[in-house]
Each structure stands twice: as C-alpha cells, then as structure tokens.
Amino acid sequence: MTKFFLVLHVLAAIVAVGPVTVAASMFPPGARRALADPGDQRAAETLRLLHRICRVYAGLGIAVPVLGFATAMSMGVLGDAWLIASMALTGIAAAVLLALVLPRQEELLEAVEAAAGADAATEAAGGTTDTTGAGATTGTTTSTGVAANPRATVRLAMFTGIFNLLWAAVTILMIVRPGSTTGA
C-alpha cells in the first residue's frame, strides 16, 4: 500500500503543483505585456488562462499533502524531522499561493481588463481620453483602485519565486530525507 500511496503522491505533485509553478511564473511577464498594450486581446486572454490554471491546479494540489500524509502514515515516518519540516514548508507555500499570489494575479487581471476597457473607450471616442469614466486610467492606478504599474508585477514575481523556492525545498527534503532511517 505504501508504494501505491507514494506513486499517487508523486503523480499528484507533478500534475498539480507543476502547472501552478509554471503558470504562476509566466503570469508577471504576461501582465507586463498586457499592461503595456491594453488593446492586445491575446495578451489579456493569455493572462486569464494562466490565472485559471493557477486557481484550478491549486485546488487539485490539496491531493499532494493528503496523499503525502497517507504515504507517511503507511511508512511510519510521521514523527521524522524531515517530514515535519516538509509539511510546514508545504503549509507556508500554500499560504503564499492563496494569500499573496492568487489575489495579486486577480488584481492585475482586473487592471488589464480596466485598461483594455479604457483603451476601447478612447478609440470609440475618437482618441480622446474620458478621465471620469468607470474604466478611466489615471497615473499608474486604474479608477477601480487596482495598481497597474510594473512594480505590482515585480512584487507578484517575488511572491511567485518564494512559492517556487518553497516547493523546491520540499522536493529536496522528500528526496534527501535527512536523518531518515528508511534509507534514501
């Protein structure tokens, strides 16, 4: 049963966490492109797709710690320091994703959509900017209050990098298992 749980745990990690790390890493540069050219529908669609991938696979990712816990129980290693450390890092990674990465992706996506709406309104008005409209852009913040500046994408990239580094550390702990008596 241990091998069965371990196989499911590893597959879940590859299938669920892998897409989140890649899509989340692609989001900040995609947001910069979309914000630089508000009329580029393809950039906005790509951004929506990357965010959807992050949301959906983050939900599927709950299988990774659940199956990991089942594997650890069947191996009898629940009290081992390497496993406790990796469970703590997994919890921190999940918190970073849910509290820092996904909400900022949503904010940037809203900013891109607001900028696209303002760009479309400007084109429809014959090139004049409506600074009082609901989608008007003022400075580096849209009228919806969402930061649409490059610094927001840099912060998102930093949080995404932290998320990815946490998962790398968990992966290393799972492979090396320092202090494990079950053999590496």
XYZ file of N, CA and C in Angstrom:
552
model
N 0.811 -1.186 0.000
C 0.000 0.000 0.000
C 0.865 1.265 0.000
N 2.040 1.177 0.635
C 2.948 2.323 0.694
C 3.349 2.776 -0.699
N 3.702 1.820 -1.550
C 4.135 2.170 -2.905
C 2.986 2.794 -3.698
N 1.789 2.295 -3.487
C 0.623 2.848 -4.161
C 0.422 4.315 -3.761
N 0.430 4.595 -2.432
C 0.287 5.971 -1.956
C 1.419 6.858 -2.451
N 2.640 6.315 -2.444
C 3.797 7.098 -2.889
C 3.685 7.461 -4.366
N 3.260 6.512 -5.188
C 3.088 6.777 -6.619
C 2.013 7.851 -6.821
N 0.883 7.721 -6.136
C -0.175 8.729 -6.259
C 0.297 10.096 -5.771
N 1.050 10.117 -4.678
C 1.577 11.370 -4.121
C 2.510 12.056 -5.121
N 3.419 11.308 -5.701
C 4.364 11.887 -6.669
C 3.634 12.342 -7.930
N 2.710 11.535 -8.422
C 1.939 11.942 -9.606
C 1.118 13.201 -9.332
N 0.495 13.257 -8.160
C -0.284 14.448 -7.816
C 0.614 15.676 -7.744
N 1.825 15.512 -7.193
C 2.752 16.644 -7.113
C 3.150 17.114 -8.507
N 3.414 16.187 -9.400
C 3.817 16.553 -10.761
C 2.662 17.207 -11.508
N 1.492 16.573 -11.437
C 0.343 17.037 -12.216
C -0.279 18.307 -11.630
N -0.297 18.458 -10.312
C -0.968 19.605 -9.708
C -0.033 20.775 -9.427
N 1.109 20.516 -8.840
C 1.996 21.609 -8.442
C 2.806 22.110 -9.636
N 3.203 21.234 -10.521
C 3.985 21.638 -11.690
C 3.318 22.729 -12.516
N 2.067 22.546 -12.930
C 1.400 23.592 -13.713
C 1.266 24.920 -12.964
N 1.041 24.870 -11.655
C 0.923 26.112 -10.890
C 2.245 26.861 -10.898
N 3.343 26.151 -10.667
C 4.641 26.830 -10.633
C 4.975 27.449 -11.988
N 4.678 26.744 -13.055
C 4.982 27.273 -14.396
C 4.048 28.432 -14.747
N 2.744 28.244 -14.585
C 1.786 29.292 -14.942
C 1.981 30.539 -14.077
N 2.224 30.342 -12.787
C 2.436 31.491 -11.900
C 3.699 32.252 -12.288
N 4.719 31.540 -12.729
C 5.963 32.191 -13.161
C 5.781 32.948 -14.473
N 4.893 32.472 -15.318
C 4.644 33.134 -16.601
C 3.723 34.346 -16.456
N 2.969 34.426 -15.367
C 1.969 35.477 -15.206
C 2.567 36.891 -15.139
N 3.584 37.166 -14.298
C 4.087 38.551 -14.216
C 4.585 39.125 -15.548
N 5.402 38.391 -16.323
C 5.792 38.977 -17.613
C 4.604 39.140 -18.558
N 3.646 38.223 -18.490
C 2.435 38.348 -19.302
C 1.632 39.574 -18.904
N 1.579 39.855 -17.604
C 0.862 41.036 -17.124
C 1.551 42.313 -17.598
N 2.882 42.310 -17.570
C 3.607 43.496 -18.060
C 3.299 43.747 -19.533
N 3.270 42.673 -20.329
C 2.942 42.816 -21.763
C 1.514 43.335 -21.942
N 0.594 42.770 -21.194
C -0.810 43.164 -21.332
C -1.031 44.605 -20.872
N -0.341 45.030 -19.822
C -0.478 46.405 -19.347
C 0.186 47.400 -20.305
N 1.262 46.958 -20.967
C 1.956 47.842 -21.908
C 1.125 48.084 -23.159
N 0.318 47.099 -23.546
C -0.515 47.238 -24.739
C -1.944 46.830 -24.398
N -2.729 47.742 -23.827
C -4.090 47.407 -23.385
C -5.001 46.897 -24.496
N -4.688 47.204 -25.727
C -5.521 46.749 -26.832
C -5.220 45.335 -27.294
N -4.181 44.712 -26.746
C -3.778 43.368 -27.159
C -4.666 42.326 -26.476
N -5.689 41.881 -27.189
C -6.636 40.895 -26.651
C -5.962 39.570 -26.339
N -5.012 39.194 -27.164
C -4.334 37.901 -26.959
C -3.565 37.890 -25.636
N -2.920 39.014 -25.312
C -2.190 39.096 -24.042
C -3.151 38.978 -22.864
N -4.302 39.622 -22.955
C -5.300 39.543 -21.879
C -5.868 38.133 -21.759
N -6.116 37.485 -22.886
C -6.629 36.111 -22.855
C -5.603 35.165 -22.252
N -4.344 35.357 -22.588
C -3.271 34.531 -22.027
C -3.217 34.698 -20.518
N -3.352 35.929 -20.069
C -3.339 36.214 -18.641
C -4.505 35.520 -17.929
N -5.688 35.597 -18.517
C -6.852 34.915 -17.925
C -6.617 33.406 -17.854
N -6.038 32.840 -18.910
C -5.757 31.406 -18.926
C -4.741 31.025 -17.849
N -3.666 31.789 -17.720
C -2.654 31.494 -16.703
C -3.245 31.561 -15.302
N -4.090 32.547 -15.061
C -4.725 32.666 -13.743
C -5.666 31.490 -13.486
N -6.416 31.093 -14.503
C -7.326 29.954 -14.354
C -6.540 28.678 -14.058
N -5.418 28.489 -14.737
C -4.566 27.320 -14.475
C -4.111 27.334 -13.023
N -3.663 28.485 -12.548
C -3.199 28.588 -11.159
C -4.314 28.262 -10.171
N -5.505 28.804 -10.410
C -6.625 28.562 -9.495
C -7.050 27.099 -9.488
N -7.240 26.531 -10.670
C -7.740 25.155 -10.770
C -6.730 24.165 -10.201
N -5.476 24.297 -10.599
C -4.479 23.345 -10.142
C -4.108 23.555 -8.677
N -4.295 24.766 -8.160
C -4.103 24.980 -6.721
C -5.140 24.163 -5.954
N -6.360 24.127 -6.463
C -7.400 23.313 -5.838
C -7.084 21.826 -5.902
N -6.601 21.397 -7.062
C -6.225 19.987 -7.198
C -5.008 19.638 -6.339
N -4.193 20.660 -6.055
C -2.968 20.451 -5.288
C -3.191 19.977 -3.875
N -4.407 20.100 -3.350
C -4.693 19.615 -1.996
C -4.443 18.108 -1.901
N -4.508 17.425 -3.042
C -4.247 15.980 -3.058
C -2.804 15.660 -2.679
N -1.897 16.578 -2.942
C -0.468 16.309 -2.667
C -0.223 16.101 -1.177
N -0.587 17.041 -0.292
C -0.341 16.769 1.123
C -1.215 15.648 1.688
N -2.422 15.489 1.162
C -3.286 14.408 1.654
C -2.649 13.053 1.344
N -2.212 12.878 0.103
C -1.565 11.618 -0.266
C -0.199 11.477 0.399
N 0.484 12.595 0.607
C 1.761 12.555 1.320
C 1.576 12.104 2.758
N 0.525 12.592 3.391
C 0.219 12.184 4.762
C -0.095 10.692 4.816
N -0.882 10.203 3.855
C -1.207 8.768 3.805
C 0.057 7.940 3.591
N 0.943 8.416 2.738
C 2.208 7.709 2.486
C 3.047 7.678 3.750
N 3.159 8.815 4.418
C 3.965 8.894 5.642
C 3.404 7.989 6.733
N 2.077 7.929 6.840
C 1.467 7.034 7.832
C 1.800 5.588 7.531
N 1.696 5.214 6.261
C 1.968 3.815 5.914
C 3.449 3.474 6.055
N 4.325 4.485 5.964
C 5.763 4.248 6.151
C 6.174 4.355 7.617
N 5.289 4.920 8.451
C 5.603 5.085 9.872
C 6.627 6.180 10.130
N 6.597 7.238 9.344
C 7.597 8.307 9.488
C 6.974 9.658 9.853
N 5.752 9.649 10.361
C 5.072 10.906 10.665
C 5.824 11.790 11.657
N 6.615 11.210 12.528
C 7.341 11.997 13.520
C 8.734 12.409 13.090
N 9.165 12.026 11.906
C 10.520 12.359 11.458
C 10.647 13.854 11.157
N 11.799 14.400 11.539
C 12.033 15.845 11.393
C 11.930 16.304 9.937
N 12.453 15.515 8.993
C 12.423 15.923 7.579
C 10.990 16.020 7.068
N 10.127 15.136 7.575
C 8.735 15.154 7.141
C 7.975 16.316 7.788
N 8.226 16.556 9.053
C 7.577 17.683 9.732
C 7.998 18.997 9.064
N 9.291 19.121 8.748
C 9.780 20.329 8.066
C 9.118 20.487 6.699
N 8.990 19.389 5.964
C 8.389 19.497 4.631
C 6.892 19.792 4.720
N 6.215 19.285 5.755
C 4.798 19.619 5.934
C 4.641 21.102 6.278
N 5.536 21.614 7.112
C 5.486 23.044 7.460
C 5.749 23.895 6.219
N 6.743 23.533 5.426
C 7.044 24.285 4.201
C 5.898 24.202 3.199
N 5.240 23.061 3.134
C 4.079 22.908 2.254
C 2.956 23.845 2.691
N 2.728 23.926 3.996
C 1.708 24.840 4.518
C 2.043 26.296 4.209
N 3.311 26.655 4.353
C 3.731 28.022 4.052
C 3.561 28.301 2.555
N 3.942 27.333 1.712
C 3.787 27.504 0.262
C 2.315 27.699 -0.104
N 1.443 26.913 0.503
C 0.005 27.061 0.235
C -0.483 28.438 0.674
N -0.008 28.912 1.816
C -0.408 30.237 2.307
C 0.083 31.339 1.368
N 1.317 31.209 0.880
C 1.854 32.197 -0.056
C 1.010 32.219 -1.332
N 0.667 31.037 -1.831
C -0.139 30.960 -3.048
C -1.518 31.580 -2.844
N -2.173 31.190 -1.763
C -3.552 31.632 -1.534
C -3.663 33.083 -1.065
N -2.680 33.556 -0.302
C -2.780 34.899 0.265
C -2.025 35.963 -0.523
N -0.993 35.559 -1.259
C -0.159 36.555 -1.925
C -0.162 36.460 -3.449
N -0.124 35.252 -3.986
C -0.003 35.102 -5.440
C -1.356 35.245 -6.136
N -2.314 34.408 -5.781
C -3.607 34.431 -6.480
C -4.337 35.771 -6.357
N -4.403 36.390 -5.168
C -5.080 37.695 -5.102
C -4.395 38.772 -5.956
N -3.074 38.756 -6.012
C -2.378 39.756 -6.824
C -2.553 39.484 -8.317
N -2.652 38.217 -8.670
C -2.965 37.902 -10.066
C -4.338 38.466 -10.425
N -5.308 38.284 -9.532
C -6.659 38.797 -9.781
C -6.651 40.317 -9.917
N -5.893 41.007 -9.058
C -5.808 42.463 -9.128
C -5.219 42.910 -10.462
N -4.141 42.246 -10.876
C -3.518 42.619 -12.149
C -4.440 42.302 -13.322
N -5.147 41.201 -13.239
C -6.092 40.846 -14.295
C -7.198 41.901 -14.396
N -7.693 42.356 -13.255
C -8.694 43.433 -13.248
C -8.113 44.711 -13.844
N -6.867 45.007 -13.526
C -6.223 46.213 -14.063
C -6.074 46.120 -15.576
N -5.717 44.946 -16.061
C -5.580 44.743 -17.509
C -6.933 44.916 -18.183
N -7.978 44.331 -17.591
C -9.313 44.448 -18.181
C -9.809 45.896 -18.133
N -9.505 46.613 -17.031
C -9.906 48.018 -16.934
C -9.146 48.856 -17.959
N -7.864 48.585 -18.128
C -7.067 49.325 -19.109
C -7.567 49.044 -20.517
N -7.953 47.794 -20.787
C -8.489 47.447 -22.112
C -9.812 48.167 -22.339
N -10.638 48.264 -21.304
C -11.903 48.985 -21.415
C -11.676 50.466 -21.656
N -10.692 51.036 -20.968
C -10.372 52.454 -21.159
C -9.814 52.693 -22.548
N -8.997 51.748 -23.025
C -8.420 51.858 -24.366
C -9.521 51.780 -25.425
N -10.470 50.873 -25.217
C -11.581 50.739 -26.169
C -12.460 51.990 -26.145
N -12.685 52.544 -24.952
C -13.493 53.762 -24.839
C -12.793 54.936 -25.519
N -11.469 54.984 -25.388
C -10.691 56.050 -26.019
C -10.791 55.954 -27.531
N -10.668 54.741 -28.053
C -10.766 54.547 -29.503
C -12.168 54.880 -30.001
N -13.181 54.493 -29.241
C -14.564 54.759 -29.653
C -14.875 56.252 -29.636
N -14.203 56.991 -28.735
C -14.442 58.431 -28.628
C -13.588 59.224 -29.613
N -12.894 58.526 -30.445
C -12.091 59.215 -31.448
C -10.741 59.667 -30.935
N -10.213 58.955 -29.939
C -8.864 59.253 -29.477
C -8.792 60.163 -28.269
N -9.926 60.633 -27.744
C -9.871 61.458 -26.537
C -10.051 60.573 -25.323
N -9.432 60.948 -24.225
C -9.497 60.146 -23.013
C -10.592 60.659 -22.101
N -11.459 59.759 -21.656
C -12.515 60.095 -20.704
C -11.972 59.850 -19.305
N -11.566 60.892 -18.623
C -10.964 60.735 -17.306
C -11.989 60.579 -16.199
N -13.266 60.650 -16.512
C -14.292 60.490 -15.482
C -15.010 59.166 -15.581
N -14.732 58.378 -16.618
C -15.434 57.111 -16.820
C -15.013 56.051 -15.831
N -15.806 55.011 -15.732
C -15.543 53.945 -14.762
C -14.274 53.188 -15.071
N -13.861 53.145 -16.308
C -12.648 52.408 -16.655
C -11.487 53.314 -16.947
N -11.579 54.573 -16.589
C -10.524 55.525 -16.919
C -9.241 55.199 -16.189
N -8.152 55.520 -16.824
C -6.857 55.273 -16.231
C -6.261 56.601 -15.791
N -5.807 56.647 -14.536
C -5.170 57.848 -14.028
C -3.838 57.476 -13.428
N -2.768 57.955 -13.999
C -1.431 57.638 -13.490
C -1.136 56.161 -13.625
N -0.713 55.566 -12.497
C -0.388 54.148 -12.510
C -1.469 53.314 -11.847
N -2.613 53.906 -11.564
C -3.699 53.181 -10.928
C -4.974 53.399 -11.724
N -5.704 52.323 -11.983
C -6.971 52.471 -12.678
C -7.985 53.027 -11.703
N -9.107 53.494 -12.235
C -10.127 54.078 -11.364
C -10.745 53.039 -10.438
N -10.515 51.760 -10.697
C -11.026 50.727 -9.807
C -10.134 50.578 -8.587
N -9.037 51.351 -8.531
C -8.150 51.306 -7.379
C -7.110 50.213 -7.463
N -6.995 49.550 -8.571
C -6.056 48.450 -8.718
C -4.746 48.973 -9.267
N -3.672 48.633 -8.612
C -2.361 49.076 -9.082
C -2.060 48.422 -10.416
N -1.767 49.235 -11.409
C -1.479 48.725 -12.748
C -0.072 49.122 -13.163
N 0.812 49.218 -12.209
C 2.166 49.617 -12.547
C 3.102 48.423 -12.556
N 4.253 48.575 -13.156
C 5.203 47.463 -13.225
C 5.657 46.969 -11.855
N 5.618 47.829 -10.842
C 6.043 47.393 -9.503
C 5.129 46.292 -8.973
N 3.852 46.337 -9.331
C 2.923 45.293 -8.897
C 3.315 43.957 -9.504
N 3.775 43.977 -10.750
C 4.195 42.719 -11.379
C 5.495 42.219 -10.779
N 6.359 43.136 -10.356
C 7.621 42.740 -9.720
C 7.337 42.083 -8.371
N 6.419 42.666 -7.590
C 6.043 42.068 -6.306
C 5.425 40.685 -6.505
N 4.572 40.570 -7.509
C 3.966 39.270 -7.801
C 5.042 38.259 -8.184
N 6.010 38.679 -8.992
C 7.100 37.781 -9.377
C 7.894 37.338 -8.149
N 8.091 38.255 -7.198
C 8.812 37.903 -5.970
C 8.035 36.854 -5.171
N 6.734 37.067 -4.990
C 5.932 36.103 -4.235
C 5.872 34.756 -4.953
N 5.799 34.791 -6.275
C 5.802 33.554 -7.053
C 7.126 32.826 -6.883
N 8.217 33.573 -6.892
C 9.532 32.972 -6.680
C 9.647 32.325 -5.307
N 9.106 32.986 -4.292
C 9.109 32.406 -2.942
C 8.310 31.109 -2.925
N 7.133 31.125 -3.551
C 6.311 29.913 -3.652
C 7.101 28.786 -4.319
N 7.756 29.093 -5.437
C 8.513 28.080 -6.167
C 9.705 27.565 -5.360
N 10.395 28.459 -4.644
C 11.526 28.027 -3.811
C 11.067 27.128 -2.665
N 9.915 27.435 -2.089
C 9.384 26.582 -1.029
C 9.116 25.175 -1.560
N 8.531 25.094 -2.760
C 8.273 23.768 -3.330
C 9.564 23.049 -3.685
N 10.569 23.784 -4.108
C 11.875 23.165 -4.383
C 12.464 22.593 -3.091
N 12.351 23.345 -2.000
C 12.858 22.860 -0.715
C 12.105 21.608 -0.264
N 10.793 21.596 -0.452
C 10.005 20.408 -0.097
C 10.452 19.216 -0.940
N 10.645 19.440 -2.216
C 11.093 18.355 -3.104
C 12.447 17.807 -2.654
N 13.370 18.682 -2.305
C 14.691 18.249 -1.834
C 14.558 17.442 -0.554
N 13.727 17.920 0.377
C 13.515 17.165 1.620
C 12.908 15.796 1.351
N 12.017 15.714 0.382
C 11.389 14.429 0.057
C 12.406 13.450 -0.551
N 13.375 13.952 -1.266
C 14.360 13.079 -1.903
C 15.490 12.733 -0.949
N 16.054 13.727 -0.272
C 17.225 13.519 0.578
C 16.838 12.900 1.920
N 15.713 13.316 2.475
C 15.207 12.833 3.768
C 16.313 12.779 4.825
N 16.845 13.932 5.215
C 17.950 13.944 6.182
C 17.558 13.308 7.507
N 18.392 12.408 7.988
C 18.148 11.735 9.259
C 17.186 10.556 9.167
N 16.722 10.240 7.963
C 15.764 9.154 7.811
C 16.450 7.809 8.033
N 15.743 6.921 8.709
C 16.278 5.570 8.920
C 15.702 4.599 7.890
N 14.839 5.074 6.982
C 14.232 4.197 5.991
C 15.103 4.088 4.746
N 16.213 4.812 4.719
C 17.107 4.769 3.560
C 16.657 5.752 2.501
N 17.653 6.338 1.821
C 17.322 7.355 0.798
C 17.264 6.778 -0.574
